[in-house]
mmCIF file with all atom_site columns, C-alpha atoms in Angstrom:
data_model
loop_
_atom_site.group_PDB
_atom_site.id
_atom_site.type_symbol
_atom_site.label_atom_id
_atom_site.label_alt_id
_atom_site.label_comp_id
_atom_site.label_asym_id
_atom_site.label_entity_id
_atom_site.label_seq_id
_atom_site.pdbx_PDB_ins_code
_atom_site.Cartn_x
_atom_site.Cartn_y
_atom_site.Cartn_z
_atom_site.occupancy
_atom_site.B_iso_or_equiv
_atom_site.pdbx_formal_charge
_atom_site.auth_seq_id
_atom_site.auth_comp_id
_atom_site.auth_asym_id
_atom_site.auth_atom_id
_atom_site.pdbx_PDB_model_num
ATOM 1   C CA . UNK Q 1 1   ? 117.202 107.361 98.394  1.00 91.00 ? 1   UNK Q CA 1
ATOM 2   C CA . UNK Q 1 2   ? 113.443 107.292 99.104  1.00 91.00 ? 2   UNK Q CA 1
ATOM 3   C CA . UNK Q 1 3   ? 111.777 103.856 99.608  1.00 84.00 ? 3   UNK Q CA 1
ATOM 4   C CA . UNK Q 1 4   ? 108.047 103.493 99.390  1.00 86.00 ? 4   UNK Q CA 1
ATOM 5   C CA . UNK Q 1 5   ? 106.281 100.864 101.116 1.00 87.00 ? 5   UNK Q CA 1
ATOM 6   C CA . UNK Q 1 6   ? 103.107 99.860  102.334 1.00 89.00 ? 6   UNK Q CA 1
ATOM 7   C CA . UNK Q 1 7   ? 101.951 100.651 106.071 1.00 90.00 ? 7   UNK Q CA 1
ATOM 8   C CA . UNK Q 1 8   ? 100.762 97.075  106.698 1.00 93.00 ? 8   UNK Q CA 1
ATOM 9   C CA . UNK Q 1 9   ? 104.126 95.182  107.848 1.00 96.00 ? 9   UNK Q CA 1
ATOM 10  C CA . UNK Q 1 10  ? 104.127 91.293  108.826 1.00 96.00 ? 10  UNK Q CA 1
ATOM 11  C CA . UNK Q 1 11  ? 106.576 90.154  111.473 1.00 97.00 ? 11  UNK Q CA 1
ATOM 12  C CA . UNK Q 1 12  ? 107.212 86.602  112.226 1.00 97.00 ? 12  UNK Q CA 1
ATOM 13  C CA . UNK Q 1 13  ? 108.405 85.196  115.314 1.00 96.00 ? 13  UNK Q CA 1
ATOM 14  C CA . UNK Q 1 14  ? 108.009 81.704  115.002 1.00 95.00 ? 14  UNK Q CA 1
ATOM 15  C CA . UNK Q 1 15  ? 110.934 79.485  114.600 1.00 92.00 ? 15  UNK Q CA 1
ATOM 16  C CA . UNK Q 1 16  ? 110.108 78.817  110.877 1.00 94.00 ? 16  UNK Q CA 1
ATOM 17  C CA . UNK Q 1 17  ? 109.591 80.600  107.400 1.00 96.00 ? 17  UNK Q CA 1
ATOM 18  C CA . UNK Q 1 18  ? 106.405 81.082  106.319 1.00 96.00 ? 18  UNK Q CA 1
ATOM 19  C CA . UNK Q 1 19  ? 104.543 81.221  102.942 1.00 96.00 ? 19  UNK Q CA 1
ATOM 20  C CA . UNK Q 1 20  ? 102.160 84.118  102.847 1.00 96.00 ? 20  UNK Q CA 1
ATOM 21  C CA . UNK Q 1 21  ? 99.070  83.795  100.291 1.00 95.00 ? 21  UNK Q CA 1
ATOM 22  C CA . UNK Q 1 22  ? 97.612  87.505  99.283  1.00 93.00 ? 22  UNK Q CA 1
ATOM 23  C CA . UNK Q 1 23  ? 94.568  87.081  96.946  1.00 89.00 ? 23  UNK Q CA 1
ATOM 24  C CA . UNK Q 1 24  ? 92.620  90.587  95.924  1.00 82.00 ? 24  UNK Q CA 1
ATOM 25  C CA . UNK Q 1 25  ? 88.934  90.182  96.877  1.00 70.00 ? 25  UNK Q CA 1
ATOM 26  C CA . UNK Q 1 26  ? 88.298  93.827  96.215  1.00 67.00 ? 26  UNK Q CA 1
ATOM 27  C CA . UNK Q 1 27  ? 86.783  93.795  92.764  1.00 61.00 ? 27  UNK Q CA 1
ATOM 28  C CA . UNK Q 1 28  ? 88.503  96.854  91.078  1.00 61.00 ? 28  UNK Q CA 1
ATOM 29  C CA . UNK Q 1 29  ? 92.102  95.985  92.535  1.00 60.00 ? 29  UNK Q CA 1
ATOM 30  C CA . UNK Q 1 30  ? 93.945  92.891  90.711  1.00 59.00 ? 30  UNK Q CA 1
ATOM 31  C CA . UNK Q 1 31  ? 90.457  90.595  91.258  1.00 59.00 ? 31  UNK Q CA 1
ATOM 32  C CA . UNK Q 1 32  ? 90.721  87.227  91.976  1.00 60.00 ? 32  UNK Q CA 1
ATOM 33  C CA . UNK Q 1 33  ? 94.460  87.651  91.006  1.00 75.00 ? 33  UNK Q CA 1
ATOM 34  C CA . UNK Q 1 34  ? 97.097  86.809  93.767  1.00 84.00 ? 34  UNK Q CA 1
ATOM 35  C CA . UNK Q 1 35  ? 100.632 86.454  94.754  1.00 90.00 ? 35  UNK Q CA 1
ATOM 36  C CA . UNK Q 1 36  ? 102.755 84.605  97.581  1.00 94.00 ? 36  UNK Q CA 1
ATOM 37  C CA . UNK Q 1 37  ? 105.624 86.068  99.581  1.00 95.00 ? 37  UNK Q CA 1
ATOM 38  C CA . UNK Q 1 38  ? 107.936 84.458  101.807 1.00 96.00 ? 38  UNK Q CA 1
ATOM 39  C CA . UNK Q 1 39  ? 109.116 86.132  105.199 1.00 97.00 ? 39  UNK Q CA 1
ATOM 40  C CA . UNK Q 1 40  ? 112.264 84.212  106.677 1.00 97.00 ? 40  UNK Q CA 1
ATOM 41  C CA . UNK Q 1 41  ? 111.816 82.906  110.906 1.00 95.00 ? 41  UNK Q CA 1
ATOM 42  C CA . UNK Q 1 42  ? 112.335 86.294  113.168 1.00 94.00 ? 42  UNK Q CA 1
ATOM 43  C CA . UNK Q 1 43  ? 112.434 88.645  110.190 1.00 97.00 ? 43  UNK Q CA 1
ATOM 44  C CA . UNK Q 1 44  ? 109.819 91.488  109.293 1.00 96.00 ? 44  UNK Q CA 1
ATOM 45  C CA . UNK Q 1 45  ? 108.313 92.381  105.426 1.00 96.00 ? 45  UNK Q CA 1
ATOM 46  C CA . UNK Q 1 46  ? 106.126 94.983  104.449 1.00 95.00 ? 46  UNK Q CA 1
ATOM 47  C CA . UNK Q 1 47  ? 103.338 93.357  102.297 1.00 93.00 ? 47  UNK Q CA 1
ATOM 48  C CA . UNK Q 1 48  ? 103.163 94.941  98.576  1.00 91.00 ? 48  UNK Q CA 1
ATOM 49  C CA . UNK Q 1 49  ? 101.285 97.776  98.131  1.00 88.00 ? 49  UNK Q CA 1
ATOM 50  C CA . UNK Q 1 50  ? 98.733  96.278  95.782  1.00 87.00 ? 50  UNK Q CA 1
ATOM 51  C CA . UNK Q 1 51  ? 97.816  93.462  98.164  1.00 89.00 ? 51  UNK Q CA 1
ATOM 52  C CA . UNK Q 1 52  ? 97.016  95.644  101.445 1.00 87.00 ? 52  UNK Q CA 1
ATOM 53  C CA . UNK Q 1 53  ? 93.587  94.795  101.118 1.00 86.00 ? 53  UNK Q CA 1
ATOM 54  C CA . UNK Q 1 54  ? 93.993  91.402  100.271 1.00 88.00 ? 54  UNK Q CA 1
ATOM 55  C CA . UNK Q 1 55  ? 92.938  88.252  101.931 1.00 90.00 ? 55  UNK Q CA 1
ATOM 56  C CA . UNK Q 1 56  ? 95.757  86.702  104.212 1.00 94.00 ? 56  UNK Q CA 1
ATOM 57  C CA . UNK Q 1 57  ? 96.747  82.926  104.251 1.00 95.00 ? 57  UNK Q CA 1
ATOM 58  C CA . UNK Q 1 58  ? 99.975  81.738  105.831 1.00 95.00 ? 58  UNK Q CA 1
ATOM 59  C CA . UNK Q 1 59  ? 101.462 78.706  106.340 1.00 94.00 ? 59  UNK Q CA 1
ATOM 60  C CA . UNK Q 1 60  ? 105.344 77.236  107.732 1.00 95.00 ? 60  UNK Q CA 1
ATOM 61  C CA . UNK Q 1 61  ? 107.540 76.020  105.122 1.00 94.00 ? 61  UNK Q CA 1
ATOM 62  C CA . UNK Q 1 62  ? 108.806 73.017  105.579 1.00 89.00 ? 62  UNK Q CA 1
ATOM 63  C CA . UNK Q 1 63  ? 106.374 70.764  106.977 1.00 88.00 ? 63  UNK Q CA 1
ATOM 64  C CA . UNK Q 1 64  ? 103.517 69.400  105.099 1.00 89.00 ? 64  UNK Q CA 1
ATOM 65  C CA . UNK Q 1 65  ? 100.617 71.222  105.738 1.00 92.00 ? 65  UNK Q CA 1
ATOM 66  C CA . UNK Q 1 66  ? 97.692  73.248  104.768 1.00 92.00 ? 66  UNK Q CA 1
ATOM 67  C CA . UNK Q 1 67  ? 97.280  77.025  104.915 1.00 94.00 ? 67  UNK Q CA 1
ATOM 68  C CA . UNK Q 1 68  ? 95.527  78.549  107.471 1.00 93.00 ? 68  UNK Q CA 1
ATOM 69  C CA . UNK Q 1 69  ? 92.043  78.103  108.573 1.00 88.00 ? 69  UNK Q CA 1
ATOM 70  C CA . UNK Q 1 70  ? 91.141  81.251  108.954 1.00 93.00 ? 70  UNK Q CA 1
ATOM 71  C CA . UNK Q 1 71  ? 92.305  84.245  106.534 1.00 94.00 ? 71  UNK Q CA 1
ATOM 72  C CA . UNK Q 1 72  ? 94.203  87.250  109.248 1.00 95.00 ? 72  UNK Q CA 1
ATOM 73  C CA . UNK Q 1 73  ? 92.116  90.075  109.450 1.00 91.00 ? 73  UNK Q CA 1
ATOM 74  C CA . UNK Q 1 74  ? 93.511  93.906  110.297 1.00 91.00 ? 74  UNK Q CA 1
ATOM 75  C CA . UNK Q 1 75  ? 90.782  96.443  108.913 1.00 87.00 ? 75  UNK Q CA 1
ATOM 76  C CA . UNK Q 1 76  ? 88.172  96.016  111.972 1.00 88.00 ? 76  UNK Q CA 1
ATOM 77  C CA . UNK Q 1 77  ? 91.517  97.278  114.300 1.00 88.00 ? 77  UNK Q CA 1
ATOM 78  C CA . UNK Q 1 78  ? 90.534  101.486 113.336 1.00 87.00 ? 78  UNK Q CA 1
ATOM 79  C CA . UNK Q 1 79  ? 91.663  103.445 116.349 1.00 88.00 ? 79  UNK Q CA 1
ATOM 80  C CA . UNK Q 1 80  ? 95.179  103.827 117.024 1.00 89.00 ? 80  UNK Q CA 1
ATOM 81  C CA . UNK Q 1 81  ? 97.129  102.091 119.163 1.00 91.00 ? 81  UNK Q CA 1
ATOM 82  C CA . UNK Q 1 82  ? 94.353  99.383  119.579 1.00 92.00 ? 82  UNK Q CA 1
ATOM 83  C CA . UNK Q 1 83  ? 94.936  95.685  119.389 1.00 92.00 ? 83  UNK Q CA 1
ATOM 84  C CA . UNK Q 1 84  ? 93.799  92.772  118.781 1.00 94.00 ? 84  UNK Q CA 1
ATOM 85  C CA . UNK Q 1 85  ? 95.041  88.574  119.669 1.00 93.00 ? 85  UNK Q CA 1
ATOM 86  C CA . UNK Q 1 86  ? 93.567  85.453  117.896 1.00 93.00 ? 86  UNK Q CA 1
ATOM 87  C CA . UNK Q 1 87  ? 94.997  81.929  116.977 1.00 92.00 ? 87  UNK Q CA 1
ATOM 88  C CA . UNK Q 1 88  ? 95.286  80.137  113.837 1.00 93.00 ? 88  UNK Q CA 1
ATOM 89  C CA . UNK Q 1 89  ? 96.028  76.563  113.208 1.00 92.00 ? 89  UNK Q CA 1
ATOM 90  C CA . UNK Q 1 90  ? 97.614  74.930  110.173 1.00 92.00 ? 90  UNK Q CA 1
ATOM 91  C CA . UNK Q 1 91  ? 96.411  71.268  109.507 1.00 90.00 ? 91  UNK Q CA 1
ATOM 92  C CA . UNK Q 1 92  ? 98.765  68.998  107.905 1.00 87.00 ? 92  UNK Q CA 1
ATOM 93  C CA . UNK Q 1 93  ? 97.907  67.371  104.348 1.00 84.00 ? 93  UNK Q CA 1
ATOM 94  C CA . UNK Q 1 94  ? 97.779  63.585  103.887 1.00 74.00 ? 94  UNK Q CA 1
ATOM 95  C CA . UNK Q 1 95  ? 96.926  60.845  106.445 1.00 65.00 ? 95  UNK Q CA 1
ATOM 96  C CA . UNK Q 1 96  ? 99.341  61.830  109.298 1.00 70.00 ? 96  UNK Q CA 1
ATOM 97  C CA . UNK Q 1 97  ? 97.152  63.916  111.980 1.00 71.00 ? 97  UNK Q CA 1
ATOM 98  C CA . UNK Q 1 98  ? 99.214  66.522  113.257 1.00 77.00 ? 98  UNK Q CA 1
ATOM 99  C CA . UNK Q 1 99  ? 98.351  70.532  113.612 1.00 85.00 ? 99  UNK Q CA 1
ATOM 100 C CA . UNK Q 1 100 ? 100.939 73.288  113.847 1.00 90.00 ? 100 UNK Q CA 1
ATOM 101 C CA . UNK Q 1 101 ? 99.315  76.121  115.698 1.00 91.00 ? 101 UNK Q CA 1
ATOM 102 C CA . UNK Q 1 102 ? 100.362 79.878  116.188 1.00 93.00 ? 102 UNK Q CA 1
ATOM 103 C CA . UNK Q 1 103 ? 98.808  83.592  117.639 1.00 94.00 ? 103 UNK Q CA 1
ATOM 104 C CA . UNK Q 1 104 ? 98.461  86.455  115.530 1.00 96.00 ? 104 UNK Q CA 1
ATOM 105 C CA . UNK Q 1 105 ? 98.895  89.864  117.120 1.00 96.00 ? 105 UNK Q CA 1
ATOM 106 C CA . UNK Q 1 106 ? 97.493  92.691  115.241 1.00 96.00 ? 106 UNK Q CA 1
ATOM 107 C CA . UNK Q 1 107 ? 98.077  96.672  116.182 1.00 96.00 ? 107 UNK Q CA 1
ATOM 108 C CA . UNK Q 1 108 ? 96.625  99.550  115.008 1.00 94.00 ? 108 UNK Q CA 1
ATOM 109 C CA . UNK Q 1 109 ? 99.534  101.724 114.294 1.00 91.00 ? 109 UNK Q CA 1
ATOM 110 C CA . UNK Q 1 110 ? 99.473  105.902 115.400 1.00 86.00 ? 110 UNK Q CA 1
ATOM 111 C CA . UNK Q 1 111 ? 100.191 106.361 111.792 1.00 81.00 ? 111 UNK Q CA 1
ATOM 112 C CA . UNK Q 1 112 ? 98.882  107.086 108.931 1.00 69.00 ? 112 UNK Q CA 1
ATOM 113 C CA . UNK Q 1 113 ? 95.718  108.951 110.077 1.00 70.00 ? 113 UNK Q CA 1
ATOM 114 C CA . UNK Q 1 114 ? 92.640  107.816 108.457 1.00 66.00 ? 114 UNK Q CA 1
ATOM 115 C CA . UNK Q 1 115 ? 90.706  110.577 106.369 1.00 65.00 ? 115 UNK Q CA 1
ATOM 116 C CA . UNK Q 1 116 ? 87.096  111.155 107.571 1.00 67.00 ? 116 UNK Q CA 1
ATOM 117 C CA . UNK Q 1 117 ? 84.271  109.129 106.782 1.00 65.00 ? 117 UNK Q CA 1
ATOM 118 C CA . UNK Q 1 118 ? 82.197  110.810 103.342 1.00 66.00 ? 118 UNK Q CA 1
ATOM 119 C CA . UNK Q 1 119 ? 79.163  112.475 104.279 1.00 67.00 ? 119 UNK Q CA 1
ATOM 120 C CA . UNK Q 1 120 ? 76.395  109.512 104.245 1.00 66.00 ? 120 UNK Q CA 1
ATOM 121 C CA . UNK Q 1 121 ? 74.026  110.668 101.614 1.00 62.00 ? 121 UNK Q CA 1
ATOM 122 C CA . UNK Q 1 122 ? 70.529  108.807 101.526 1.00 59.00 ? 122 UNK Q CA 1
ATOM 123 C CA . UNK Q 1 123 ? 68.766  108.923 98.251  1.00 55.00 ? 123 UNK Q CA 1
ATOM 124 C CA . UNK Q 1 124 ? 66.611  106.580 96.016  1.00 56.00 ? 124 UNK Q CA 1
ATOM 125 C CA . UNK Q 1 125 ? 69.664  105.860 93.740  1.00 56.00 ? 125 UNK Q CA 1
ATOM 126 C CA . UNK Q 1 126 ? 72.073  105.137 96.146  1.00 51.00 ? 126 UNK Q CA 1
ATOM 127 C CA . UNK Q 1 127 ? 70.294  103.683 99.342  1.00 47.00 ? 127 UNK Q CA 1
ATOM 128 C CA . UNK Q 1 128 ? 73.988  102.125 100.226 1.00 50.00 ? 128 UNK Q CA 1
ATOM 129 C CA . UNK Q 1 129 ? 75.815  103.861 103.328 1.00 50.00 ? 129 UNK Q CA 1
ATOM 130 C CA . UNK Q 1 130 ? 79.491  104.983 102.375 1.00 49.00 ? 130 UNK Q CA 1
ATOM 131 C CA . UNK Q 1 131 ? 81.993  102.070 102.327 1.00 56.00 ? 131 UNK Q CA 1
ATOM 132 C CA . UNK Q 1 132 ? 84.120  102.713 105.262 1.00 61.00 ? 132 UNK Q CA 1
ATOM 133 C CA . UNK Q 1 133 ? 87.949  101.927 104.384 1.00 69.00 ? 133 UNK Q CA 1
ATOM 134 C CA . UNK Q 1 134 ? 90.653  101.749 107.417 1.00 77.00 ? 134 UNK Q CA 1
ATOM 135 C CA . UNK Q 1 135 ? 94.143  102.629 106.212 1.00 82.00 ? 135 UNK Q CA 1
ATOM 136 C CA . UNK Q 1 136 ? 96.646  100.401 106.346 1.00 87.00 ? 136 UNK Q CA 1
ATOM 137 C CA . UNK Q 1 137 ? 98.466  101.247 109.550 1.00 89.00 ? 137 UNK Q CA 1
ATOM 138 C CA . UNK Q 1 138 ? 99.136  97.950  111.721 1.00 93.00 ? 138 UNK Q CA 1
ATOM 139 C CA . UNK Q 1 139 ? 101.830 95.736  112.321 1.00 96.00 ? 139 UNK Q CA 1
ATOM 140 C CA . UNK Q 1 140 ? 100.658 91.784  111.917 1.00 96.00 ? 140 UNK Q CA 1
ATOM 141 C CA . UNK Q 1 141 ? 102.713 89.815  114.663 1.00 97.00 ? 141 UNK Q CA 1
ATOM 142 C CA . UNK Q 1 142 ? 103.195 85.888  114.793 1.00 97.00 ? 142 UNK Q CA 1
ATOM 143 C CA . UNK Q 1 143 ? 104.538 84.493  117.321 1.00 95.00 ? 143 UNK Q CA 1
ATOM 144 C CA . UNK Q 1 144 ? 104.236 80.332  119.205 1.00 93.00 ? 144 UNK Q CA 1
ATOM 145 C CA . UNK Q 1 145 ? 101.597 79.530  121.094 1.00 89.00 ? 145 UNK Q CA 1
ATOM 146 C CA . UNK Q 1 146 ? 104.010 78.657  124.125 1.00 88.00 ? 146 UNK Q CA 1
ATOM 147 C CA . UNK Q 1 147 ? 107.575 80.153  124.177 1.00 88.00 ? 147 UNK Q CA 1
ATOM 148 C CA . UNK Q 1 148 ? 109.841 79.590  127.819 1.00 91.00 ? 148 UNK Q CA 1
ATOM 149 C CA . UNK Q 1 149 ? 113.234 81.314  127.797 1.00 93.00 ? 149 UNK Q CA 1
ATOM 150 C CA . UNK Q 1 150 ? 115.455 80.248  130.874 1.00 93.00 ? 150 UNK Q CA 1
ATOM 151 C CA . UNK Q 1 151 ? 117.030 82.958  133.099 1.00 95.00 ? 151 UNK Q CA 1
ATOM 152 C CA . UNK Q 1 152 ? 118.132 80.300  135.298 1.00 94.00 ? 152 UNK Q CA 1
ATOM 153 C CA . UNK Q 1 153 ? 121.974 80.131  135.329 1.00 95.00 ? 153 UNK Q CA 1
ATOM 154 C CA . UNK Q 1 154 ? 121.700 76.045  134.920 1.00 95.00 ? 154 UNK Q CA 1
ATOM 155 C CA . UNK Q 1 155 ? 120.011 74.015  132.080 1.00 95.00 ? 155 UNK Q CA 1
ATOM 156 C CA . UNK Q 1 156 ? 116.088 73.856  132.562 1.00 93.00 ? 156 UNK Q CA 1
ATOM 157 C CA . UNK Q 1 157 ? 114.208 70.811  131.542 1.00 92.00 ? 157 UNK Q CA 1
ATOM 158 C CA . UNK Q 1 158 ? 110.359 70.688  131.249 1.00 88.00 ? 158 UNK Q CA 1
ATOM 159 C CA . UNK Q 1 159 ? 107.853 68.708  129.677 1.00 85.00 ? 159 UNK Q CA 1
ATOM 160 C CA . UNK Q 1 160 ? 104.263 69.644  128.283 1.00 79.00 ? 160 UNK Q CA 1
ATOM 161 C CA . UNK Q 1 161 ? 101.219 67.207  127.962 1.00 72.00 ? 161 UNK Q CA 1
ATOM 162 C CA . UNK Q 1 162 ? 99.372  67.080  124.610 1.00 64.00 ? 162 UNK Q CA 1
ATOM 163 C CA . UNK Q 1 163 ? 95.411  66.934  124.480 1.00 59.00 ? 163 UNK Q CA 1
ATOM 164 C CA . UNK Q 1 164 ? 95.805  63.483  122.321 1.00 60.00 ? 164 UNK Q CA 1
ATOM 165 C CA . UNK Q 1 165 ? 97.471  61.773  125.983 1.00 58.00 ? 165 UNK Q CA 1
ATOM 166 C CA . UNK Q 1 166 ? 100.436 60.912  124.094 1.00 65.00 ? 166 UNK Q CA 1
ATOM 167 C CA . UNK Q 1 167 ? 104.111 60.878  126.405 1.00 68.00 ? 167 UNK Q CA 1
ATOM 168 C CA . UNK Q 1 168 ? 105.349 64.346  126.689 1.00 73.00 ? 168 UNK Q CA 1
ATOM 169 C CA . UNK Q 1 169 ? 108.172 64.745  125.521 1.00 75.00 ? 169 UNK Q CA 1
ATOM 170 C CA . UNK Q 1 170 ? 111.420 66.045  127.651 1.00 84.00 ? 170 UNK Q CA 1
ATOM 171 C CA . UNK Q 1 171 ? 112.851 69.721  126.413 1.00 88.00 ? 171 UNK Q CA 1
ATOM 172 C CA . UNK Q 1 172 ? 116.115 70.670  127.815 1.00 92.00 ? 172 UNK Q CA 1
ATOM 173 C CA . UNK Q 1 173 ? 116.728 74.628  127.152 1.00 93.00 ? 173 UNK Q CA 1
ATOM 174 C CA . UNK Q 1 174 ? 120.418 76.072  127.730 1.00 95.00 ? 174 UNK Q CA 1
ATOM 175 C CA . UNK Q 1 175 ? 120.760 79.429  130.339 1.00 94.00 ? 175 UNK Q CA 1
ATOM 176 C CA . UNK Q 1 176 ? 119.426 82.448  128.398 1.00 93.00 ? 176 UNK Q CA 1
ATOM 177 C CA . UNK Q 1 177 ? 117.788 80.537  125.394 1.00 92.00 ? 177 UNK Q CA 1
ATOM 178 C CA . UNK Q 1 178 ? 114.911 80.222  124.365 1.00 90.00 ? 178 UNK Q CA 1
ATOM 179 C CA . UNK Q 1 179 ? 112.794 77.284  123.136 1.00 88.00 ? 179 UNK Q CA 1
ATOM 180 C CA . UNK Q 1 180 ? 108.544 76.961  121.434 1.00 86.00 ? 180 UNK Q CA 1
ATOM 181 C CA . UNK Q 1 181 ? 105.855 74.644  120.941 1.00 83.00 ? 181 UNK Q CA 1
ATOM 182 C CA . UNK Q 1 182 ? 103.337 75.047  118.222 1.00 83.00 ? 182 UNK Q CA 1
ATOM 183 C CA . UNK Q 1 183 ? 101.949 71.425  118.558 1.00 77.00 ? 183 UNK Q CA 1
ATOM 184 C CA . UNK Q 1 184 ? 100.266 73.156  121.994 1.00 75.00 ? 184 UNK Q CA 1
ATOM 185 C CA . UNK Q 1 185 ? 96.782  73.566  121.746 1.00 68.00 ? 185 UNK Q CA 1
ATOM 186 C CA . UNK Q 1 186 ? 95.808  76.782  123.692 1.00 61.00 ? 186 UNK Q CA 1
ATOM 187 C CA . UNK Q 1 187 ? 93.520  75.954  126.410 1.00 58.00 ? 187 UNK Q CA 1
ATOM 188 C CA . UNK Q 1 188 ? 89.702  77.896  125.329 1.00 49.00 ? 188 UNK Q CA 1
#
């Protein structure tokens, strides 16, 4: 059996499922058209072929919130093996204030290898440099914004201080588990 996927593969290591929003902004590929996947909490999906160029929106199921406030970008990431870290955060809709934060980890796989850029050709009717198009080859990664595991052999408790001064809260994590925050806002 052959199976035929696309080279641009999403895996999520938060704690939840997420909703993924693909919408085509290349004009001759599905336009304006768009579709939403779902990848389950530590699981990994290849994103459908005909949305590899599309614009990315995520968002956690389960909790009421927006999607993303910025789209995930992978095509600037050309040479191989080259990465690249940014955060996103997810507000929530309705009057209760809350954010649900998380990083984004994109690589540059070694494979596939992009063709050569077309000769540029500079004339009157097509003043335009060639477009130049970075094949899908990277591996989209999110993960919390804080994650502790304990190695300790004895239950570890800890406690992390919002921005808004509210009482931290008390987090008890068994030995060898681990536990995340995505309330944390990352320090800039």
């Amino acid at each position: 059996m052959i199976t035929v996927r696309s080279a641009l593969m999403l895996h999520n290591q938060l704690s939840d499922e997420v909703e993924v929003q693909l919408e085509n902004a290349i004009p001759h590929i599905n336009a304006g058209k768009g579709e939403v996947v779902r990848v389950k909490a530590n699981c990994s999906k290849a994103l459908p072929l005909q949305y590899v160029h599309a614009r990315i929106k995520l968002r956690p199921i389960g909790w009421s919130l927006d999607w993303c406030n910025k789209p995930i970008h992978w095509s600037h990431i050309k040479k191989p093996g080259e990465f690249n870290d940014s955060t996103r955060t997810c507000d929530t809709i309705g009057a209760e204030r809350d954010t649900y934060r998380f990083c984004v980890s994109v690589y540059r796989q070694l494979f596939p290898k992009d063709p050569p850029p077309p000769p540029k050709v500079s004339s009157p009717r097509s003043p335009s440099p060639a477009m130049d198009i970075c094949q899908p080859g990277h591996v989209i990664t999110l993960v919390p914004p804080v994650q502790v595991e304990n190695l300790l052999p004895v239950d570890l408790s800890y406690s992390l201080r919002n921005s808004n001064h509210e009482l931290p809260t008390l987090t008890t994590i068994k030995p060898g588990k681990c536990a995340s925050s995505v309330s944390v806002s990352p320090v800039v």
